Amino acid sequence: MKQKYPQFKHKNRGNIIIFEGTLQVKPEFPIYTISITYRGSLPPIVKVINPQLVENPPHVYRNADNKLCLYHPKNFNWSKEKLIAREILEWTAGWLYFYEVWLETGIWYGPEAHEDFEKLDYE
């Protein structure tokens, strides 16, 4: 993580590691502050800290405090052997890009699963 995304700092809280840093996917897009909570074999929790997302954005877990939905749990299984920098941060950058395009066009051009995201269990 430190090598690929040096702007992200981490805090250890027992078996949990919280990464926080900034991402800007295009110069004309805002700089986003992102928080990623690594929980071992449980799926990481990814949130946008700043700027605040608009109300009811697409592809977030609304019943889970607007955690980003980066992948459908049926299509990808997280394991503690996977790398946050390779999997999660790159998908987060993609999510931010599609979010900015959605703000401009009202259309989500990113990949999506056509199920009810509010009913998904997110541990």
mmCIF file with all atom_site columns, C-alpha atoms in Angstrom:
data_model
loop_
_atom_site.group_PDB
_atom_site.id
_atom_site.type_symbol
_atom_site.label_atom_id
_atom_site.label_alt_id
_atom_site.label_comp_id
_atom_site.label_asym_id
_atom_site.label_entity_id
_atom_site.label_seq_id
_atom_site.pdbx_PDB_ins_code
_atom_site.Cartn_x
_atom_site.Cartn_y
_atom_site.Cartn_z
_atom_site.occupancy
_atom_site.B_iso_or_equiv
_atom_site.pdbx_formal_charge
_atom_site.auth_seq_id
_atom_site.auth_comp_id
_atom_site.auth_asym_id
_atom_site.auth_atom_id
_atom_site.pdbx_PDB_model_num
ATOM 1   C CA . MET A 1 1   ? 0.000   0.000   0.000   1.00 0.00 ? 1   MET A CA 1
ATOM 2   C CA . LYS A 1 2   ? 2.736   2.427   0.988   1.00 0.00 ? 2   LYS A CA 1
ATOM 3   C CA . GLN A 1 3   ? 4.564   1.877   -2.303  1.00 0.00 ? 3   GLN A CA 1
ATOM 4   C CA . LYS A 1 4   ? 1.584   2.342   -4.625  1.00 0.00 ? 4   LYS A CA 1
ATOM 5   C CA . TYR A 1 5   ? -0.461  4.884   -2.625  1.00 0.00 ? 5   TYR A CA 1
ATOM 6   C CA . PRO A 1 6   ? 1.926   6.760   -0.292  1.00 0.00 ? 6   PRO A CA 1
ATOM 7   C CA . GLN A 1 7   ? -0.738  9.404   0.423   1.00 0.00 ? 7   GLN A CA 1
ATOM 8   C CA . PHE A 1 8   ? -2.653  6.810   2.446   1.00 0.00 ? 8   PHE A CA 1
ATOM 9   C CA . LYS A 1 9   ? -1.788  6.566   6.129   1.00 0.00 ? 9   LYS A CA 1
ATOM 10  C CA . HIS A 1 10  ? -2.878  3.771   8.423   1.00 0.00 ? 10  HIS A CA 1
ATOM 11  C CA . LYS A 1 11  ? -3.956  3.240   12.019  1.00 0.00 ? 11  LYS A CA 1
ATOM 12  C CA . ASN A 1 12  ? -3.966  -0.144  13.711  1.00 0.00 ? 12  ASN A CA 1
ATOM 13  C CA . ARG A 1 13  ? -6.889  -1.008  15.959  1.00 0.00 ? 13  ARG A CA 1
ATOM 14  C CA . GLY A 1 14  ? -6.225  -4.578  17.049  1.00 0.00 ? 14  GLY A CA 1
ATOM 15  C CA . ASN A 1 15  ? -6.868  -6.836  14.047  1.00 0.00 ? 15  ASN A CA 1
ATOM 16  C CA . ILE A 1 16  ? -8.367  -3.929  12.099  1.00 0.00 ? 16  ILE A CA 1
ATOM 17  C CA . ILE A 1 17  ? -6.355  -1.499  9.976   1.00 0.00 ? 17  ILE A CA 1
ATOM 18  C CA . ILE A 1 18  ? -7.907  1.778   8.860   1.00 0.00 ? 18  ILE A CA 1
ATOM 19  C CA . PHE A 1 19  ? -6.344  3.412   5.811   1.00 0.00 ? 19  PHE A CA 1
ATOM 20  C CA . GLU A 1 20  ? -7.168  7.036   5.048   1.00 0.00 ? 20  GLU A CA 1
ATOM 21  C CA . GLY A 1 21  ? -5.938  9.146   2.174   1.00 0.00 ? 21  GLY A CA 1
ATOM 22  C CA . THR A 1 22  ? -6.861  11.037  -0.953  1.00 0.00 ? 22  THR A CA 1
ATOM 23  C CA . LEU A 1 23  ? -7.678  10.061  -4.523  1.00 0.00 ? 23  LEU A CA 1
ATOM 24  C CA . GLN A 1 24  ? -8.195  12.244  -7.573  1.00 0.00 ? 24  GLN A CA 1
ATOM 25  C CA . VAL A 1 25  ? -9.023  10.247  -10.680 1.00 0.00 ? 25  VAL A CA 1
ATOM 26  C CA . LYS A 1 26  ? -8.881  13.161  -13.150 1.00 0.00 ? 26  LYS A CA 1
ATOM 27  C CA . PRO A 1 27  ? -7.508  16.682  -12.744 1.00 0.00 ? 27  PRO A CA 1
ATOM 28  C CA . GLU A 1 28  ? -10.942 18.207  -13.321 1.00 0.00 ? 28  GLU A CA 1
ATOM 29  C CA . PHE A 1 29  ? -12.553 16.022  -10.628 1.00 0.00 ? 29  PHE A CA 1
ATOM 30  C CA . PRO A 1 30  ? -12.437 16.822  -6.904  1.00 0.00 ? 30  PRO A CA 1
ATOM 31  C CA . ILE A 1 31  ? -9.896  15.326  -4.556  1.00 0.00 ? 31  ILE A CA 1
ATOM 32  C CA . TYR A 1 32  ? -11.678 12.720  -2.449  1.00 0.00 ? 32  TYR A CA 1
ATOM 33  C CA . THR A 1 33  ? -10.677 11.640  1.042   1.00 0.00 ? 33  THR A CA 1
ATOM 34  C CA . ILE A 1 34  ? -11.287 7.917   1.373   1.00 0.00 ? 34  ILE A CA 1
ATOM 35  C CA . SER A 1 35  ? -11.409 5.642   4.413   1.00 0.00 ? 35  SER A CA 1
ATOM 36  C CA . ILE A 1 36  ? -10.838 1.907   3.996   1.00 0.00 ? 36  ILE A CA 1
ATOM 37  C CA . THR A 1 37  ? -11.286 -0.427  6.946   1.00 0.00 ? 37  THR A CA 1
ATOM 38  C CA . TYR A 1 38  ? -9.385  -3.697  6.515   1.00 0.00 ? 38  TYR A CA 1
ATOM 39  C CA . ARG A 1 39  ? -10.958 -6.494  8.578   1.00 0.00 ? 39  ARG A CA 1
ATOM 40  C CA . GLY A 1 40  ? -8.988  -9.570  7.607   1.00 0.00 ? 40  GLY A CA 1
ATOM 41  C CA . SER A 1 41  ? -11.230 -12.079 5.863   1.00 0.00 ? 41  SER A CA 1
ATOM 42  C CA . LEU A 1 42  ? -14.319 -9.851  6.109   1.00 0.00 ? 42  LEU A CA 1
ATOM 43  C CA . PRO A 1 43  ? -14.936 -7.499  3.179   1.00 0.00 ? 43  PRO A CA 1
ATOM 44  C CA . PRO A 1 44  ? -13.201 -4.116  3.545   1.00 0.00 ? 44  PRO A CA 1
ATOM 45  C CA . ILE A 1 45  ? -15.415 -1.144  4.315   1.00 0.00 ? 45  ILE A CA 1
ATOM 46  C CA . VAL A 1 46  ? -14.883 1.776   1.933   1.00 0.00 ? 46  VAL A CA 1
ATOM 47  C CA . LYS A 1 47  ? -16.326 5.234   2.577   1.00 0.00 ? 47  LYS A CA 1
ATOM 48  C CA . VAL A 1 48  ? -15.952 8.668   1.061   1.00 0.00 ? 48  VAL A CA 1
ATOM 49  C CA . ILE A 1 49  ? -15.120 11.053  3.902   1.00 0.00 ? 49  ILE A CA 1
ATOM 50  C CA . ASN A 1 50  ? -14.895 14.271  1.895   1.00 0.00 ? 50  ASN A CA 1
ATOM 51  C CA . PRO A 1 51  ? -16.506 15.781  -0.105  1.00 0.00 ? 51  PRO A CA 1
ATOM 52  C CA . GLN A 1 52  ? -19.823 14.439  1.057   1.00 0.00 ? 52  GLN A CA 1
ATOM 53  C CA . LEU A 1 53  ? -21.662 12.338  -1.523  1.00 0.00 ? 53  LEU A CA 1
ATOM 54  C CA . VAL A 1 54  ? -24.985 13.601  -2.825  1.00 0.00 ? 54  VAL A CA 1
ATOM 55  C CA . GLU A 1 55  ? -28.125 12.169  -1.291  1.00 0.00 ? 55  GLU A CA 1
ATOM 56  C CA . ASN A 1 56  ? -29.007 8.676   -2.575  1.00 0.00 ? 56  ASN A CA 1
ATOM 57  C CA . PRO A 1 57  ? -26.010 8.052   -4.822  1.00 0.00 ? 57  PRO A CA 1
ATOM 58  C CA . PRO A 1 58  ? -25.970 4.824   -6.839  1.00 0.00 ? 58  PRO A CA 1
ATOM 59  C CA . HIS A 1 59  ? -23.980 1.792   -5.783  1.00 0.00 ? 59  HIS A CA 1
ATOM 60  C CA . VAL A 1 60  ? -23.724 2.351   -2.069  1.00 0.00 ? 60  VAL A CA 1
ATOM 61  C CA . TYR A 1 61  ? -25.108 0.340   0.820   1.00 0.00 ? 61  TYR A CA 1
ATOM 62  C CA . ARG A 1 62  ? -27.728 2.811   2.018   1.00 0.00 ? 62  ARG A CA 1
ATOM 63  C CA . ASN A 1 63  ? -28.589 0.811   5.114   1.00 0.00 ? 63  ASN A CA 1
ATOM 64  C CA . ALA A 1 64  ? -24.880 0.650   5.983   1.00 0.00 ? 64  ALA A CA 1
ATOM 65  C CA . ASP A 1 65  ? -23.985 4.345   6.171   1.00 0.00 ? 65  ASP A CA 1
ATOM 66  C CA . ASN A 1 66  ? -23.273 4.768   2.431   1.00 0.00 ? 66  ASN A CA 1
ATOM 67  C CA . LYS A 1 67  ? -20.420 2.293   2.225   1.00 0.00 ? 67  LYS A CA 1
ATOM 68  C CA . LEU A 1 68  ? -19.339 2.024   -1.399  1.00 0.00 ? 68  LEU A CA 1
ATOM 69  C CA . CYS A 1 69  ? -20.495 -1.032  -3.294  1.00 0.00 ? 69  CYS A CA 1
ATOM 70  C CA . LEU A 1 70  ? -17.435 -1.863  -5.380  1.00 0.00 ? 70  LEU A CA 1
ATOM 71  C CA . TYR A 1 71  ? -18.391 -5.406  -6.357  1.00 0.00 ? 71  TYR A CA 1
ATOM 72  C CA . HIS A 1 72  ? -21.238 -7.826  -5.944  1.00 0.00 ? 72  HIS A CA 1
ATOM 73  C CA . PRO A 1 73  ? -20.443 -10.377 -3.214  1.00 0.00 ? 73  PRO A CA 1
ATOM 74  C CA . LYS A 1 74  ? -21.667 -13.194 -5.487  1.00 0.00 ? 74  LYS A CA 1
ATOM 75  C CA . ASN A 1 75  ? -19.108 -12.226 -8.156  1.00 0.00 ? 75  ASN A CA 1
ATOM 76  C CA . PHE A 1 76  ? -16.034 -11.672 -5.985  1.00 0.00 ? 76  PHE A CA 1
ATOM 77  C CA . ASN A 1 77  ? -14.988 -13.166 -2.685  1.00 0.00 ? 77  ASN A CA 1
ATOM 78  C CA . TRP A 1 78  ? -12.681 -11.090 -0.531  1.00 0.00 ? 78  TRP A CA 1
ATOM 79  C CA . SER A 1 79  ? -9.947  -12.909 1.385   1.00 0.00 ? 79  SER A CA 1
ATOM 80  C CA . LYS A 1 80  ? -7.245  -11.572 3.677   1.00 0.00 ? 80  LYS A CA 1
ATOM 81  C CA . GLU A 1 81  ? -4.582  -12.660 1.178   1.00 0.00 ? 81  GLU A CA 1
ATOM 82  C CA . LYS A 1 82  ? -5.779  -10.055 -1.350  1.00 0.00 ? 82  LYS A CA 1
ATOM 83  C CA . LEU A 1 83  ? -4.254  -6.595  -1.403  1.00 0.00 ? 83  LEU A CA 1
ATOM 84  C CA . ILE A 1 84  ? -6.192  -3.427  -0.643  1.00 0.00 ? 84  ILE A CA 1
ATOM 85  C CA . ALA A 1 85  ? -3.916  -1.466  -3.022  1.00 0.00 ? 85  ALA A CA 1
ATOM 86  C CA . ARG A 1 86  ? -4.464  -3.825  -5.935  1.00 0.00 ? 86  ARG A CA 1
ATOM 87  C CA . GLU A 1 87  ? -8.131  -4.693  -5.567  1.00 0.00 ? 87  GLU A CA 1
ATOM 88  C CA . ILE A 1 88  ? -9.992  -2.206  -3.433  1.00 0.00 ? 88  ILE A CA 1
ATOM 89  C CA . LEU A 1 89  ? -8.246  1.101   -4.133  1.00 0.00 ? 89  LEU A CA 1
ATOM 90  C CA . GLU A 1 90  ? -8.263  0.618   -7.881  1.00 0.00 ? 90  GLU A CA 1
ATOM 91  C CA . TRP A 1 91  ? -11.973 -0.258  -7.778  1.00 0.00 ? 91  TRP A CA 1
ATOM 92  C CA . THR A 1 92  ? -12.572 2.777   -5.558  1.00 0.00 ? 92  THR A CA 1
ATOM 93  C CA . ALA A 1 93  ? -10.896 5.015   -8.144  1.00 0.00 ? 93  ALA A CA 1
ATOM 94  C CA . GLY A 1 94  ? -13.175 3.500   -10.790 1.00 0.00 ? 94  GLY A CA 1
ATOM 95  C CA . TRP A 1 95  ? -16.221 4.048   -8.591  1.00 0.00 ? 95  TRP A CA 1
ATOM 96  C CA . LEU A 1 96  ? -15.266 7.717   -8.131  1.00 0.00 ? 96  LEU A CA 1
ATOM 97  C CA . TYR A 1 97  ? -14.878 8.168   -11.884 1.00 0.00 ? 97  TYR A CA 1
ATOM 98  C CA . PHE A 1 98  ? -18.302 6.670   -12.608 1.00 0.00 ? 98  PHE A CA 1
ATOM 99  C CA . TYR A 1 99  ? -19.814 8.699   -9.760  1.00 0.00 ? 99  TYR A CA 1
ATOM 100 C CA . GLU A 1 100 ? -18.507 11.965  -11.253 1.00 0.00 ? 100 GLU A CA 1
ATOM 101 C CA . VAL A 1 101 ? -19.842 11.000  -14.689 1.00 0.00 ? 101 VAL A CA 1
ATOM 102 C CA . TRP A 1 102 ? -23.179 10.083  -13.096 1.00 0.00 ? 102 TRP A CA 1
ATOM 103 C CA . LEU A 1 103 ? -23.332 13.532  -11.444 1.00 0.00 ? 103 LEU A CA 1
ATOM 104 C CA . GLU A 1 104 ? -22.915 15.117  -14.892 1.00 0.00 ? 104 GLU A CA 1
ATOM 105 C CA . THR A 1 105 ? -25.135 12.804  -16.961 1.00 0.00 ? 105 THR A CA 1
ATOM 106 C CA . GLY A 1 106 ? -27.499 11.032  -14.570 1.00 0.00 ? 106 GLY A CA 1
ATOM 107 C CA . ILE A 1 107 ? -26.347 7.701   -16.071 1.00 0.00 ? 107 ILE A CA 1
ATOM 108 C CA . TRP A 1 108 ? -24.181 5.142   -14.255 1.00 0.00 ? 108 TRP A CA 1
ATOM 109 C CA . TYR A 1 109 ? -21.810 3.830   -16.925 1.00 0.00 ? 109 TYR A CA 1
ATOM 110 C CA . GLY A 1 110 ? -19.889 1.556   -14.580 1.00 0.00 ? 110 GLY A CA 1
ATOM 111 C CA . PRO A 1 111 ? -20.416 -2.156  -14.143 1.00 0.00 ? 111 PRO A CA 1
ATOM 112 C CA . GLU A 1 112 ? -23.340 -3.130  -11.980 1.00 0.00 ? 112 GLU A CA 1
ATOM 113 C CA . ALA A 1 113 ? -25.337 -6.076  -10.766 1.00 0.00 ? 113 ALA A CA 1
ATOM 114 C CA . HIS A 1 114 ? -29.067 -5.710  -11.221 1.00 0.00 ? 114 HIS A CA 1
ATOM 115 C CA . GLU A 1 115 ? -30.172 -6.747  -7.764  1.00 0.00 ? 115 GLU A CA 1
ATOM 116 C CA . ASP A 1 116 ? -31.497 -4.797  -4.821  1.00 0.00 ? 116 ASP A CA 1
ATOM 117 C CA . PHE A 1 117 ? -28.334 -3.432  -3.181  1.00 0.00 ? 117 PHE A CA 1
ATOM 118 C CA . GLU A 1 118 ? -30.244 -2.362  -0.080  1.00 0.00 ? 118 GLU A CA 1
ATOM 119 C CA . LYS A 1 119 ? -31.083 -5.986  0.720   1.00 0.00 ? 119 LYS A CA 1
ATOM 120 C CA . LEU A 1 120 ? -27.531 -7.306  0.455   1.00 0.00 ? 120 LEU A CA 1
ATOM 121 C CA . ASP A 1 121 ? -25.954 -8.402  3.713   1.00 0.00 ? 121 ASP A CA 1
ATOM 122 C CA . TYR A 1 122 ? -22.827 -6.394  4.374   1.00 0.00 ? 122 TYR A CA 1
ATOM 123 C CA . GLU A 1 123 ? -20.984 -7.696  7.399   1.00 0.00 ? 123 GLU A CA 1
#
